[in-house]
Structures are given as structure tokens and as C-alpha cells.
mmCIF file of C-alpha atoms and ligand atoms in Angstrom:
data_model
loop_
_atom_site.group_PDB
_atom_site.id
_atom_site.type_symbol
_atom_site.label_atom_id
_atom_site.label_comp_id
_atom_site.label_asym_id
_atom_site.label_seq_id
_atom_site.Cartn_x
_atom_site.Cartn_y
_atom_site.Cartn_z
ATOM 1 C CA UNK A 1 -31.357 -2.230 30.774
ATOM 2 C CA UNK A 2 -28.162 -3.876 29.621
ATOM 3 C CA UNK A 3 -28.130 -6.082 26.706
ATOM 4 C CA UNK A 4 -25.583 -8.147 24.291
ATOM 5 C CA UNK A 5 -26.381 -5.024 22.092
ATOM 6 C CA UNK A 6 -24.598 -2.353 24.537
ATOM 7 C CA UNK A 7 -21.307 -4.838 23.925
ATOM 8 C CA UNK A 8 -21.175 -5.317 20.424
ATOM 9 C CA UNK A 9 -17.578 -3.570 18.840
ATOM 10 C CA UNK A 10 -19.166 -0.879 16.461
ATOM 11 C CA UNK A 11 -16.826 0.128 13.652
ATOM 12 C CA UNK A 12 -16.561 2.555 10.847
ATOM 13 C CA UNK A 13 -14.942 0.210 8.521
ATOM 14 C CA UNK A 14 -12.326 1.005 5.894
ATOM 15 C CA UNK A 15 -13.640 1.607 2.088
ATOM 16 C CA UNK A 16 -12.541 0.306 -0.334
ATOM 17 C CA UNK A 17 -12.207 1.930 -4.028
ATOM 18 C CA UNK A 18 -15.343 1.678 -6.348
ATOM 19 C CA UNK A 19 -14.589 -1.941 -8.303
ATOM 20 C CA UNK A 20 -17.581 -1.315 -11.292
ATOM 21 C CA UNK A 21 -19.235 -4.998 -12.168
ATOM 22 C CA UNK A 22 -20.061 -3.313 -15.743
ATOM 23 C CA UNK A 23 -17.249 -3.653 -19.128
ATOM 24 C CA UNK A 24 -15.952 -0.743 -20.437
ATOM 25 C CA UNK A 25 -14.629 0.840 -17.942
ATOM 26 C CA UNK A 26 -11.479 3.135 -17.808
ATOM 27 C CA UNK A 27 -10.494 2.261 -14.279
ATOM 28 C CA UNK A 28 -7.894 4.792 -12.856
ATOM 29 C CA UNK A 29 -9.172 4.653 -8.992
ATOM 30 C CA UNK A 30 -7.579 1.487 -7.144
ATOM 31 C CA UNK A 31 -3.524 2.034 -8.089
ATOM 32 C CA UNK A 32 -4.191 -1.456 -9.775
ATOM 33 C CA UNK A 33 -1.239 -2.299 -12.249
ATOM 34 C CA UNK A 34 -2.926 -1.525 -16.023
ATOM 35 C CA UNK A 35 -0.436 -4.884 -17.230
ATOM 36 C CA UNK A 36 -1.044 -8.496 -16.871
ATOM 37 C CA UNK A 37 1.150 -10.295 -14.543
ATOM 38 C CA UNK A 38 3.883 -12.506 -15.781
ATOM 39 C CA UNK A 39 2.713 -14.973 -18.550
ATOM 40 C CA UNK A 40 4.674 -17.610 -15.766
ATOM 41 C CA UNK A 41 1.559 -16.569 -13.579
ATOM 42 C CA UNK A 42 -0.788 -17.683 -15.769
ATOM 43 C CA UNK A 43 0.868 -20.940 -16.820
ATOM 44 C CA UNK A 44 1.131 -21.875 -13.138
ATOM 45 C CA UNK A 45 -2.695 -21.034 -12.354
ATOM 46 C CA UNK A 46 -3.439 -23.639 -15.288
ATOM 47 C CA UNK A 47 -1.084 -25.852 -14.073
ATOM 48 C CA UNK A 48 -2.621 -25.505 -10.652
ATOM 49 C CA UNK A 49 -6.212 -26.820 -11.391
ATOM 50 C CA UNK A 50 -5.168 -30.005 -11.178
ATOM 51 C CA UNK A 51 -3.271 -30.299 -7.982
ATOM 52 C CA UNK A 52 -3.666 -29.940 -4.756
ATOM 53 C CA UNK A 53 -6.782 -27.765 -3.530
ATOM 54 C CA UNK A 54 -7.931 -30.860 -1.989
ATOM 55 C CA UNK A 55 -5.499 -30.293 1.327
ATOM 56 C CA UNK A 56 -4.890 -27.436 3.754
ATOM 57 C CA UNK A 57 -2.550 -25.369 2.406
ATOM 58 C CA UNK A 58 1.341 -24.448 3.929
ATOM 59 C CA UNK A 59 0.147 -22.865 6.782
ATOM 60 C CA UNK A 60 4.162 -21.324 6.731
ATOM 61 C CA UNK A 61 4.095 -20.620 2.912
ATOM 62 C CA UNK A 62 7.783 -22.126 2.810
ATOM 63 C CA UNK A 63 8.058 -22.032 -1.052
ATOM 64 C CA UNK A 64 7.013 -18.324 -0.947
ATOM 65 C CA UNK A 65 8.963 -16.877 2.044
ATOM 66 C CA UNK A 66 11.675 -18.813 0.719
ATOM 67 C CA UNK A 67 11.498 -17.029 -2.499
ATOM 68 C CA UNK A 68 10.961 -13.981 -0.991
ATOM 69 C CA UNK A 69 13.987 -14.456 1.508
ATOM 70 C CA UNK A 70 16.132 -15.386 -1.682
ATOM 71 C CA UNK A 71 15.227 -12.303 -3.870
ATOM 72 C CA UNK A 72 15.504 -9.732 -0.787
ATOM 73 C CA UNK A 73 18.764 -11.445 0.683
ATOM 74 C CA UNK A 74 17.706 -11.868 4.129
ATOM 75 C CA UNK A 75 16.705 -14.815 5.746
ATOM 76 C CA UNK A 76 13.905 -17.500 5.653
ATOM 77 C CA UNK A 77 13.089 -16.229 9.404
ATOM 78 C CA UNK A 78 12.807 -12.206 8.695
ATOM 79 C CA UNK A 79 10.015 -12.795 6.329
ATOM 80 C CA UNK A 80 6.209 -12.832 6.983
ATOM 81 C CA UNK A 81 3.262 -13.426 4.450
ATOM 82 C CA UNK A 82 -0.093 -12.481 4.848
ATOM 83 C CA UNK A 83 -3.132 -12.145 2.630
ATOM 84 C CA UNK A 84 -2.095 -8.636 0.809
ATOM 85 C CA UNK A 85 -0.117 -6.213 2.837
ATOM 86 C CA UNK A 86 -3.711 -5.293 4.324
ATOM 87 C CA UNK A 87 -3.399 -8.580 6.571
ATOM 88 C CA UNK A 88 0.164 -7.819 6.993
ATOM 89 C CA UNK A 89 -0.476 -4.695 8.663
ATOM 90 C CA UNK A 90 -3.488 -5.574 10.422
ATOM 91 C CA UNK A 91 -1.095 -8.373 11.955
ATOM 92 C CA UNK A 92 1.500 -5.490 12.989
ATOM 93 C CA UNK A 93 -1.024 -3.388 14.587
ATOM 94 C CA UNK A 94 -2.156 -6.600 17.011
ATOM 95 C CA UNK A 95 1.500 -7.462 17.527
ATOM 96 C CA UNK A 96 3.512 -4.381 18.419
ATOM 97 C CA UNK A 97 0.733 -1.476 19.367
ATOM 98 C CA UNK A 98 -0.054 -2.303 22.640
ATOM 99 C CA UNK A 99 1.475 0.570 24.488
ATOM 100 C CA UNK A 100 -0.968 3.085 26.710
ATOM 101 C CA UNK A 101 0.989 5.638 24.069
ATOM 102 C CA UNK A 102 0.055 6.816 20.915
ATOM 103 C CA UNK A 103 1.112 4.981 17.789
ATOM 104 C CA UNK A 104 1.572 7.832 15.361
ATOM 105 C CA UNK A 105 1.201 8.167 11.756
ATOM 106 C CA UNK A 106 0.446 11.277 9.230
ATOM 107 C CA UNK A 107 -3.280 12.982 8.990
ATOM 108 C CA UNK A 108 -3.411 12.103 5.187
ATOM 109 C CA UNK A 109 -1.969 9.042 4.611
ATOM 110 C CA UNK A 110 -3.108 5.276 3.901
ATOM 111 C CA UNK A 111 -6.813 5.268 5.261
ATOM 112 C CA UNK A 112 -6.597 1.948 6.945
ATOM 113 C CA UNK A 113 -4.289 2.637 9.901
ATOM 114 C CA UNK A 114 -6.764 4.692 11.831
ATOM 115 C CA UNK A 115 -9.354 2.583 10.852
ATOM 116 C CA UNK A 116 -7.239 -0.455 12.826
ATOM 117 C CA UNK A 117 -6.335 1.191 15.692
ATOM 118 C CA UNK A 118 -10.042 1.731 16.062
ATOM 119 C CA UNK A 119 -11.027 -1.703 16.013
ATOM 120 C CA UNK A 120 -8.214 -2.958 18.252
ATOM 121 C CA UNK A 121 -8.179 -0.213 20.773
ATOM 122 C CA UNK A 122 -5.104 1.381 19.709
ATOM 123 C CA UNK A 123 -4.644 5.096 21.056
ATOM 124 C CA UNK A 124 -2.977 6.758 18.340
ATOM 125 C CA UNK A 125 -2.406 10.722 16.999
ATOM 126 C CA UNK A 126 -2.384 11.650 13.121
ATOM 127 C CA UNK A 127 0.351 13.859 12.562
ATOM 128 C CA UNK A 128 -0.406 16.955 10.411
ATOM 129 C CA UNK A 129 1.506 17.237 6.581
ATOM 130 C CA UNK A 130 3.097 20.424 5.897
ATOM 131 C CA UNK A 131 1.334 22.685 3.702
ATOM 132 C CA UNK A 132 3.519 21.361 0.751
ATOM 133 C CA UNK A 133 1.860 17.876 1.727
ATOM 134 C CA UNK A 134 5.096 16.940 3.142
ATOM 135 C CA UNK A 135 6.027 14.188 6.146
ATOM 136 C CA UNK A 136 8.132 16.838 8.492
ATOM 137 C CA UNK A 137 10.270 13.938 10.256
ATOM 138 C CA UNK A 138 10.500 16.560 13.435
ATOM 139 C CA UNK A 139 6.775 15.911 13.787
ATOM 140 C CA UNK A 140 7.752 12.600 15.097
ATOM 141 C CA UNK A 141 9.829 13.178 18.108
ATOM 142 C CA UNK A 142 7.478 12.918 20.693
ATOM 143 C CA UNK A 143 6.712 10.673 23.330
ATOM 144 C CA UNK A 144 4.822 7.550 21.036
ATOM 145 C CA UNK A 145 3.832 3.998 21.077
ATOM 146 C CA UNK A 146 4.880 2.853 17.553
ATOM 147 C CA UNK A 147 4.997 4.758 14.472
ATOM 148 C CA UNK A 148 3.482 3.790 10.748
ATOM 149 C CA UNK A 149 4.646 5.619 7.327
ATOM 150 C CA UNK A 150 3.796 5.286 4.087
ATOM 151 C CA UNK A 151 7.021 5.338 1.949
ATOM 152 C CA UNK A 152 6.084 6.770 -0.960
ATOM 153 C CA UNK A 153 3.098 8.142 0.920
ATOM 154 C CA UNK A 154 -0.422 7.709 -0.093
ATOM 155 C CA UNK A 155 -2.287 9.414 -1.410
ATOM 156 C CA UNK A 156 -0.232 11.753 -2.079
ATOM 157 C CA UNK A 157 2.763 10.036 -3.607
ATOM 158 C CA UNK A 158 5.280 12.107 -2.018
ATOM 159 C CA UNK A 159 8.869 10.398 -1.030
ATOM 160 C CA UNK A 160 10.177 11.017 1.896
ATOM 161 C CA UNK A 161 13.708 11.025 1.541
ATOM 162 C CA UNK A 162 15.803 7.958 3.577
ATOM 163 C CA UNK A 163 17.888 10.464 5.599
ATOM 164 C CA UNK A 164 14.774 11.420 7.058
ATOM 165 C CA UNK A 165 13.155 8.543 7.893
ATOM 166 C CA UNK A 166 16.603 7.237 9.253
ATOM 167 C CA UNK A 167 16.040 10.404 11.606
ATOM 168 C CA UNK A 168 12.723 9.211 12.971
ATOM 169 C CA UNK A 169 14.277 5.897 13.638
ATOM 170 C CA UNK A 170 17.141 6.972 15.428
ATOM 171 C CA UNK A 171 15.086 9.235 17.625
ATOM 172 C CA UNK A 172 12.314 6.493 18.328
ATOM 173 C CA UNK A 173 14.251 3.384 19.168
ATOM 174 C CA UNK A 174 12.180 2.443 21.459
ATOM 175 C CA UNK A 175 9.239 2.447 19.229
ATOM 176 C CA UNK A 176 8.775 0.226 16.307
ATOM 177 C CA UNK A 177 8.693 1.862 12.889
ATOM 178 C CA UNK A 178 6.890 0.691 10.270
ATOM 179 C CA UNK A 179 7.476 1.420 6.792
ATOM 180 C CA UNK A 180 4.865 0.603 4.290
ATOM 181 C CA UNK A 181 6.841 0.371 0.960
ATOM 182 C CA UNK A 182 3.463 -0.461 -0.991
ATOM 183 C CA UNK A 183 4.691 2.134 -3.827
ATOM 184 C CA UNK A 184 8.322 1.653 -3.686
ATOM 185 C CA UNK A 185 9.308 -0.201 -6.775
ATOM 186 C CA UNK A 186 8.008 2.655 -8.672
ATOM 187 C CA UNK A 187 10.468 4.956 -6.729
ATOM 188 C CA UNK A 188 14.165 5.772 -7.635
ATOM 189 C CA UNK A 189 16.572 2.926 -6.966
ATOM 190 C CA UNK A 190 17.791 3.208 -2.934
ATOM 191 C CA UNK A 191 14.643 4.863 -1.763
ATOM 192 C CA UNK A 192 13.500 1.496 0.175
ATOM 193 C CA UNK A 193 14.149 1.001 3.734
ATOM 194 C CA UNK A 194 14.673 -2.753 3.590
ATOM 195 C CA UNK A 195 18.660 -2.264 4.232
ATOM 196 C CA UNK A 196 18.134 -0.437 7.352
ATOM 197 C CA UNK A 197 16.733 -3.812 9.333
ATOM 198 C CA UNK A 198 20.390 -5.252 9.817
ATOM 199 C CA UNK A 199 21.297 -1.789 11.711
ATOM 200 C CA UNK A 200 18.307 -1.144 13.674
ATOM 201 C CA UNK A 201 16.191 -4.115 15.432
ATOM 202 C CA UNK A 202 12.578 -1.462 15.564
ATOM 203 C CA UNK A 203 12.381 -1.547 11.803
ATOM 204 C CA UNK A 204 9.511 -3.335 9.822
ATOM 205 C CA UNK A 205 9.278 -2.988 5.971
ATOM 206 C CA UNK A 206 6.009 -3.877 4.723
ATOM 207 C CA UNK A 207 5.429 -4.716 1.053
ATOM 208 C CA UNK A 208 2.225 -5.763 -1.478
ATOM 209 C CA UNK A 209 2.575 -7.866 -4.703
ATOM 210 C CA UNK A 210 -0.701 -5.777 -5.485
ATOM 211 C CA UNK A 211 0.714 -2.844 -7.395
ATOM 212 C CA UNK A 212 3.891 -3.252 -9.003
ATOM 213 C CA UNK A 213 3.381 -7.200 -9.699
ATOM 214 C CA UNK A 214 -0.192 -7.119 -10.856
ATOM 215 C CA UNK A 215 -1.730 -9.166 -8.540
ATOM 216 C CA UNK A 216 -3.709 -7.213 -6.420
ATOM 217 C CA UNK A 217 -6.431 -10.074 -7.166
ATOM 218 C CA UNK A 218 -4.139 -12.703 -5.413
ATOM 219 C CA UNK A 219 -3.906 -11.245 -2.029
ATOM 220 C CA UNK A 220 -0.353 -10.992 -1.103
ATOM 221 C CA UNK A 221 1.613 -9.060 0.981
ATOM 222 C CA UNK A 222 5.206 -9.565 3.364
ATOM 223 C CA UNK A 223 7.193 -7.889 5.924
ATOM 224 C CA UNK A 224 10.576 -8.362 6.489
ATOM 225 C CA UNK A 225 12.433 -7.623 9.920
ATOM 226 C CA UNK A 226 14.955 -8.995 12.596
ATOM 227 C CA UNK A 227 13.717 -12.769 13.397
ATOM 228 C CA UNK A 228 12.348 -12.215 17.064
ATOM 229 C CA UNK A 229 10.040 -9.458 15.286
ATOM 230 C CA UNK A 230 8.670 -12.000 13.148
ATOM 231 C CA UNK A 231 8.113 -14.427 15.046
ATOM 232 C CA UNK A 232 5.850 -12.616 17.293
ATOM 233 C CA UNK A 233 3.905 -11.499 14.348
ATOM 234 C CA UNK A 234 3.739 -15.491 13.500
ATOM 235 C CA UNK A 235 2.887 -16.324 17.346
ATOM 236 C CA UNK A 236 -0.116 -13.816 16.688
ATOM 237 C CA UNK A 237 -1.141 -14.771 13.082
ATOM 238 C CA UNK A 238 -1.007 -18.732 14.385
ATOM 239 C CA UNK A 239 -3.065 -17.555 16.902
ATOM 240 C CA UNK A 240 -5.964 -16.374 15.043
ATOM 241 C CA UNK A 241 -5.665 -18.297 12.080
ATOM 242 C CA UNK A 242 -3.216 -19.772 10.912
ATOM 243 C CA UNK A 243 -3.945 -20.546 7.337
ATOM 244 C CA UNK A 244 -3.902 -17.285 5.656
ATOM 245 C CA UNK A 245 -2.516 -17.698 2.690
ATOM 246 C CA UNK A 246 -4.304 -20.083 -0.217
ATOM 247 C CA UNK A 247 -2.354 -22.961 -2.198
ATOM 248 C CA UNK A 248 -2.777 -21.041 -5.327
ATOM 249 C CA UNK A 249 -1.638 -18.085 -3.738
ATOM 250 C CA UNK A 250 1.747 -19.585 -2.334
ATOM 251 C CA UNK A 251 2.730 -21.123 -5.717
ATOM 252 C CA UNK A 252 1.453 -18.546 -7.837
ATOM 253 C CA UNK A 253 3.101 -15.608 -5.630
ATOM 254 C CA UNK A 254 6.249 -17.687 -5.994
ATOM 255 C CA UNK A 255 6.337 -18.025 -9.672
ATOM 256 C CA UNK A 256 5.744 -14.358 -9.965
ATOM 257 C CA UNK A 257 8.899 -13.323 -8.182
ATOM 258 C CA UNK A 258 10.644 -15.644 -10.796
ATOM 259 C CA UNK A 259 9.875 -12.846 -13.354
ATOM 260 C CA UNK A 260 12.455 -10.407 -13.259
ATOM 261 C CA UNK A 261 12.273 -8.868 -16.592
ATOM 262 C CA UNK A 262 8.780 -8.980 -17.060
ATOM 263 C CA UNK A 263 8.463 -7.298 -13.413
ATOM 264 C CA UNK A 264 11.311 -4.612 -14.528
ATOM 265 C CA UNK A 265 9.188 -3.264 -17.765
ATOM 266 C CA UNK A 266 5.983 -3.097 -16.490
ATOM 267 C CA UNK A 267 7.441 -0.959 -13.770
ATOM 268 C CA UNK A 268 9.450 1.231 -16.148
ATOM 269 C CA UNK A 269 6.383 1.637 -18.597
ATOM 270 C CA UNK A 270 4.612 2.485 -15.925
ATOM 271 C CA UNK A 271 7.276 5.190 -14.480
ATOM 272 C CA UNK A 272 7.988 6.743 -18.177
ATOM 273 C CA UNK A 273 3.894 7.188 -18.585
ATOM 274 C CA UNK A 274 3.570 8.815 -15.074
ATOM 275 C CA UNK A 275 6.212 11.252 -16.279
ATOM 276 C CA UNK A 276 4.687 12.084 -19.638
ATOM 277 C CA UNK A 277 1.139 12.571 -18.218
ATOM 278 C CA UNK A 278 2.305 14.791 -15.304
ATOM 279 C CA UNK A 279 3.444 17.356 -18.171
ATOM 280 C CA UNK A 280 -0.262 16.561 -19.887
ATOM 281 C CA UNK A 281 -2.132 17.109 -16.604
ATOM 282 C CA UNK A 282 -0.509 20.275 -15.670
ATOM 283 C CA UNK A 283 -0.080 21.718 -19.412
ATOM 284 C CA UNK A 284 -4.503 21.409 -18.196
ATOM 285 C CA UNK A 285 -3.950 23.359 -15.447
ATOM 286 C CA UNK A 286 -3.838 20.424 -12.418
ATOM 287 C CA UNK A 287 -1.404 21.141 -10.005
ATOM 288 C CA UNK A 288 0.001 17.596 -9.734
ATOM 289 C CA UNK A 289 2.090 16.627 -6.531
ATOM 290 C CA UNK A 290 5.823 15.127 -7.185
ATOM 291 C CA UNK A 291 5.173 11.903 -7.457
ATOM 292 C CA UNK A 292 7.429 8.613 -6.776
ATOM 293 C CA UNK A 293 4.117 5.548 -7.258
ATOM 294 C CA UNK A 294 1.810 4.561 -10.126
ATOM 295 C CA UNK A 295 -0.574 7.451 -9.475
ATOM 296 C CA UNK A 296 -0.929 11.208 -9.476
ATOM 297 C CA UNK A 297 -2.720 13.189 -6.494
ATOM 298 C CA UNK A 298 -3.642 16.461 -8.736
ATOM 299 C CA UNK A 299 -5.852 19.682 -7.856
ATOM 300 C CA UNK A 300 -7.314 22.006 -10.651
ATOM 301 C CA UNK A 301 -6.232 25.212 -10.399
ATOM 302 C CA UNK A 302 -10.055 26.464 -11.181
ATOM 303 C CA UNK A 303 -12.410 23.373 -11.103
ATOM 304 C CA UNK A 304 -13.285 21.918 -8.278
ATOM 305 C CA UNK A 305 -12.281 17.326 -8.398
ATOM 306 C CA UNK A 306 -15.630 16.723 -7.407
ATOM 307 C CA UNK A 307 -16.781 18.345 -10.912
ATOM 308 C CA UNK A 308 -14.482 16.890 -12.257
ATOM 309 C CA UNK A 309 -15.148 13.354 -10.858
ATOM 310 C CA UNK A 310 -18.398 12.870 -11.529
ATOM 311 C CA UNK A 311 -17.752 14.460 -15.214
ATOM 312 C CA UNK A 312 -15.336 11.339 -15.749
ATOM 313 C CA UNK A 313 -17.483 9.015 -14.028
ATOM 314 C CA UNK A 314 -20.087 10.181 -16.676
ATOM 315 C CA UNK A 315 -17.450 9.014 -19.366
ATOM 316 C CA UNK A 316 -16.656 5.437 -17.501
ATOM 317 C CA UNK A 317 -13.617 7.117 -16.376
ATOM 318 C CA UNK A 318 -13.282 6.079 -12.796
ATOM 319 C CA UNK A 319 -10.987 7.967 -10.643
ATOM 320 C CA UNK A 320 -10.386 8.390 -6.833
ATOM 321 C CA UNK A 321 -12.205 11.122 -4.730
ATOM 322 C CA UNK A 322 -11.170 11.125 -0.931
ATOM 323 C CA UNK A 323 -13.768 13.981 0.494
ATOM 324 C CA UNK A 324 -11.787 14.625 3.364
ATOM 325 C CA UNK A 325 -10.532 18.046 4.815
ATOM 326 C CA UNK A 326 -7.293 19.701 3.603
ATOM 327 C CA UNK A 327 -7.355 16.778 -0.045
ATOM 328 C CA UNK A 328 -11.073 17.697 -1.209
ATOM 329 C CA UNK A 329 -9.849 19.389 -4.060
ATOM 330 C CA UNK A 330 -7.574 16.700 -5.043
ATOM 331 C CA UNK A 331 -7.991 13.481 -7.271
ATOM 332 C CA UNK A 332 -5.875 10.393 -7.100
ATOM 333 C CA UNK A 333 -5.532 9.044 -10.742
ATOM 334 C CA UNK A 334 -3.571 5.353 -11.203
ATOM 335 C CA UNK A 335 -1.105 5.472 -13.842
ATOM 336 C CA UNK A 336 -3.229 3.398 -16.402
ATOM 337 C CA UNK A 337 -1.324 2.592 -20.157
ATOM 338 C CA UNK A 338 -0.764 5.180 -22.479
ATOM 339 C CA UNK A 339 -3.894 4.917 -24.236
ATOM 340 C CA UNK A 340 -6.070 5.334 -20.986
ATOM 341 C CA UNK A 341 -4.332 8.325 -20.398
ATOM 342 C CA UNK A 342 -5.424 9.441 -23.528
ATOM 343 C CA UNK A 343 -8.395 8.970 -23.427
ATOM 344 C CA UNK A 344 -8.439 10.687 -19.140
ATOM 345 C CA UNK A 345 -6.827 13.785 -20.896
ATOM 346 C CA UNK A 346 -9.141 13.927 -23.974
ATOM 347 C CA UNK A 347 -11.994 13.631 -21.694
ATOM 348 C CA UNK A 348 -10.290 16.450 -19.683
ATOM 349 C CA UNK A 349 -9.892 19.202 -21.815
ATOM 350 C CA UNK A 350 -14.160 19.063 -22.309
ATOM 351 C CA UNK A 351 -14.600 20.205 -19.283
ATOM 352 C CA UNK A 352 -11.203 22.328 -18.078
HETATM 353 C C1 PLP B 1 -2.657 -0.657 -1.596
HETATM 354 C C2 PLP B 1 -2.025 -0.362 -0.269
HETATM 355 C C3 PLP B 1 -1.929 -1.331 0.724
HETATM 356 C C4 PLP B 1 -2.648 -2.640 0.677
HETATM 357 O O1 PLP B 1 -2.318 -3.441 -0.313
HETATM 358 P P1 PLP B 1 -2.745 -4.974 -0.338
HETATM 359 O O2 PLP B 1 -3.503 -5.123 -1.605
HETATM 360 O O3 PLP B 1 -3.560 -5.302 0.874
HETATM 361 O O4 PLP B 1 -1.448 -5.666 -0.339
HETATM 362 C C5 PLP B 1 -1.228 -1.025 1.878
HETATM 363 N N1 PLP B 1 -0.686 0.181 2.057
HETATM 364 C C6 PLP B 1 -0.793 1.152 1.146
HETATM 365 C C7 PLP B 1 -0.188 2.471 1.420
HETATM 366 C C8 PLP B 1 -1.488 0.915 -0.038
HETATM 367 O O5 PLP B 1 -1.651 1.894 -0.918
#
């Protein structure tokens, strides 16, 4: 008996962090920025109810890849937006990963990518850590049909240091490599990839204006690479729809690069609080992985994250628990402000 329900694609989707609907909440589990966005952000939004949502939008964003291609010195054609770096990626995957070879990325990493090569067929391999939760470049010689990291990975926050990652791409040119820099402004200056697309054509860096710019609510995201690259991820994006990114979006994304300063101390109060509470968390006993993003990935040395989650949870302390093998004892807490870090450490020590 054959039926349109043998035929229908059956996914196990991607999920999302827990976003609470209720106040009051001390919310530590989505590596959301705890600081506004520029004050230019919200003068442009005002600005904005008056014009244009009447039309399509751009469907090239000019005014924001041109901004983009301005700030990152490259050109207008090595830039590509998409709707957070989510639709970025998902673009990538459709684009370049359609080898009969595995497209390779690490076991405990961003949970999306396997999650896309499910839904569009991709074969792919995950790629053990070391035991020190490491990316061991080595890993990555092998016969492959693309490869995706996570630079600083997630969720573990590790770096992976540029000479290695210039290894995999020297030993994978005929793969393409992507690098998702999602993290990297909150890593030590000359940790990002981007410089490495003038040498070698396989590169993609893939960034999010989600984390360090505070607008995870906006949806945007970019990747930059050699011209031909992008404009086969633009022949594929105009082929499935081709406006992606909202008028509001555009301008607003545009206005927010504008912000230099603003952008520069949020990042750094963000970087000198990670630092502080990484002495707090493992003065109460967490081991807390080195960490290069706005979060920690921390394991009690004697009680277990699960108790410990749902003890915070109790408290309106949200936090992230991945029950997965090999980071079940771990928790994933975003970098909130000083105070909310307080108040995760005061609520710590009643139960440690
Ligand atoms: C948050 C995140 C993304 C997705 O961010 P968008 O909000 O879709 O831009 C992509 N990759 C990693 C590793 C992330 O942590």
C-alpha cells in the first residue's frame, strides 16, 4: 500500500534554547548579548515606522553588504546576507555539499550542522574531540566532501588556534572549509579567519550580528569568500527565495555596523566579566573550559549539571543543558552583566 505518507521528508529538527514568555527571568541559556544594541539602532527602528514597509524589500541588501564589504575590506561581491547566520549556513550546506563524500565536522559542536545534512541528504561523519575537548586538526585529513568548524567552537568555547586551521585548509583544498566565526569578536585580536580568503579560494567565513552586536532578534548573518563562491550561494538563495532579508533588517543591520565604539565596549565588558566569573565558578568547584566567546561550558567537580539545572531553573535562572553523551555533565552559561552573575553564583553556592 503506498501512499503520499511513505514520501513525506521526516526530520528531527534542530532545538532551539528555552526563550521563557514570563518577566523576571535571569536568562543565561541562548549566548544572547546581556547589552542593548547601539542607541543608533533604536533611533533608526523609530525612524523606520514611517517608511517604506509598503514595498518588497532589496532583495540584494546593497546598503548592508555594502557596509559590510566596507568595514571587512573586501569587496561588495565576497559578501552574502542571510536571515541570521542560521540561513547563511543552511544556504552553504545546499550550495557546496553535494559530494557522494562526507562533509565533516566535530561530534560536539554547533547542533545544527547534522541536523542540515539530514534534511538535505548530506552524507557526513562527526569527528570525535580529544579528551581535553579539543579540535585535533589531524582528525581532518581524510578523504571528505566539505568540512564545517566552529571557530571558537560551541559549546565548548574552545579556540582553535589559526595555524591549525590553516593546516586543515592546506590539506583539504579540494574541499570547501567553512569557518563559523559566530563567537569570534569575543576572541583575541587575529584569531579570525577572514584574511585567509585572498590566499585560498575553499575558504568561507561565516558570521552572526546575533551575539556580539545584540541583535539576535533581527536575524542577521553574512559570509564572506572569493566572488564565484558567492555567487553560487546567491544563484541558490535567488532560487528559493529571494527576499530573505526584511527592510528593517537591511537598514537597521546597517546602522549597527556604524557603531564602533559602542560595539567595542559591550564586547570588552563582556570579555573582562567572562574572566572574573571563570575565577568565581571554579573558586565553586566547576571545572570551566578555556574559553574565547560570551559563555562558559563548566562541569562540577561533585554535582551532577542536571541538579544543578533544574536548581537554577527553580530560581528563574535559565541556563543551557545539552543531554548528550561525553557533555552531560556540563552546562553552557552566557556571559550575562555583572550583576546576573551575581546573582548565578549566589544562587550557586546553595546548592554546591
Ligand atoms: C548562534 C550560532 C549560530 C546562529 O546564529 P544566528 O542567530 O542564526 O545568526 C551559528 N553558529 C553558531 C556556532 C552559533 O552559536
Amino acid at each position: 500500500m503506498s501512499s503520499w505518507k511513505d514520501y513525506i521528508r521526516k526530520v528531527v529538527p534542530y532545538t532551539p534554547g528555552e526563550q521563557p514568555k514570563t518577566d523576571g527571568i535571569i536568562k543565561l541559556n541562548t549566548n544572547e548579548n546581556p547589552y542593548p544594541p547601539s542607541p543608533l539602532v533604536g533611533l533608526k527602528m523609530k525612524e523606520m515606522s514611517d517608511s517604506g514597509l509598503r514595498k518588497y524589500p532589496d532583495a540584494t541588501s546593497e546598503k548592508l553588504i555594502r557596509r559590510l564589504a566596507d568595514y571587512h575590506n573586501v569587496g561588495y561581491d565576497q559578501v552574502f546576507a542571510g536571515v541570521g547566520s542560521d540561513d547563511v549556513l543552511g544556504m552553504i550546506f545546499m550550495t557546496f555539499f553535494n559530494s557522494d563524500k562526507k562533509v565533516l565536522f566535530p561530534d560536539i559542536s554547533y547542533s545544527f550542522y547534522p541536523v542540515w545534512a539530514e534534511l538535505l541528504n548530506i552524507p557526513y561523519e562527526q569527528i570525535p574531540l580529544d579528551s581535553d575537548y579539543r579540535i585535533n586538526e589531524k582528525d581532518y585529513n581524510i578523504p571528505n566532501g566539505g568540512i564545517v568548524i566552529a571557530n571558537p567552537n560551541a559549546p565548548t568555547g574552545i579556540l582553535l588556534e589559526k595555524d591549525k586551521i590553516i593546516n586543515i585548509i592546506e590539506n583539504n583544498q579540494d574541499s570547501i572549509v567553512v569557518i563559523d566565526e559566530a563567537y569570534i569578536d569575543f576572541a583575541p585580536e587575529g584569531s579570525s579567519c577572514l584574511d585567509l580568503i585572498d590566499k585560498y579560494e575553499n575558504v568561507i567565513v561565516v558570521r552572526t550580528f546575533s551575539k556580539s552586536r545584540s541583535l539576535a532578534g533581527l536575524r542577521v548573518g553574512y559570509a564572506i569568500s572569493r566572488p564565484e563562491n558567492i555567487k553560487y550561494i546567491n544563484d541558490v538563495k535567488y532560487s528559493y527565495n529571494s527576499y530573505t532579508l526584511n527592510t528593517c533588517s537591511i537598514e537597521v543591520g546597517s546602522v549597527s555596523i556604524d557603531d564602533e565604539a559602542y560595539f567595542r565596549n559591550t564586547v570588552n565588558k563582556i570579555v573582562s566579566t567572562r574572566e572574573a566569573y571563570t575565577e568565581r565558578l571554579k573558586e565553586l568547584g566547576f571545572n570551566v573550559l578555556p574559553s574565547s566567546t560570551n559563555f562558559v561550558f563548566a562541569s562540577h567537580k561533585s554535582v551532577k549539571a542536571i541538579e544543578i539545572f533544574n536548581y537554577l531553573k527553580s530560581k528563574n535562572i535559565f541556563v543551557r543543558y545539552f543531554n548528550v553523551p561525553k557533555i552531560d555533565n556540563f552546562l553552557r552559561i552566557t556571559i550575562g552583566t555583572d550583576e546576573e552573575m551575581e546573582k548565578l553564583c549566589n544562587a550557586l553556592t546553595e546548592i554546591l
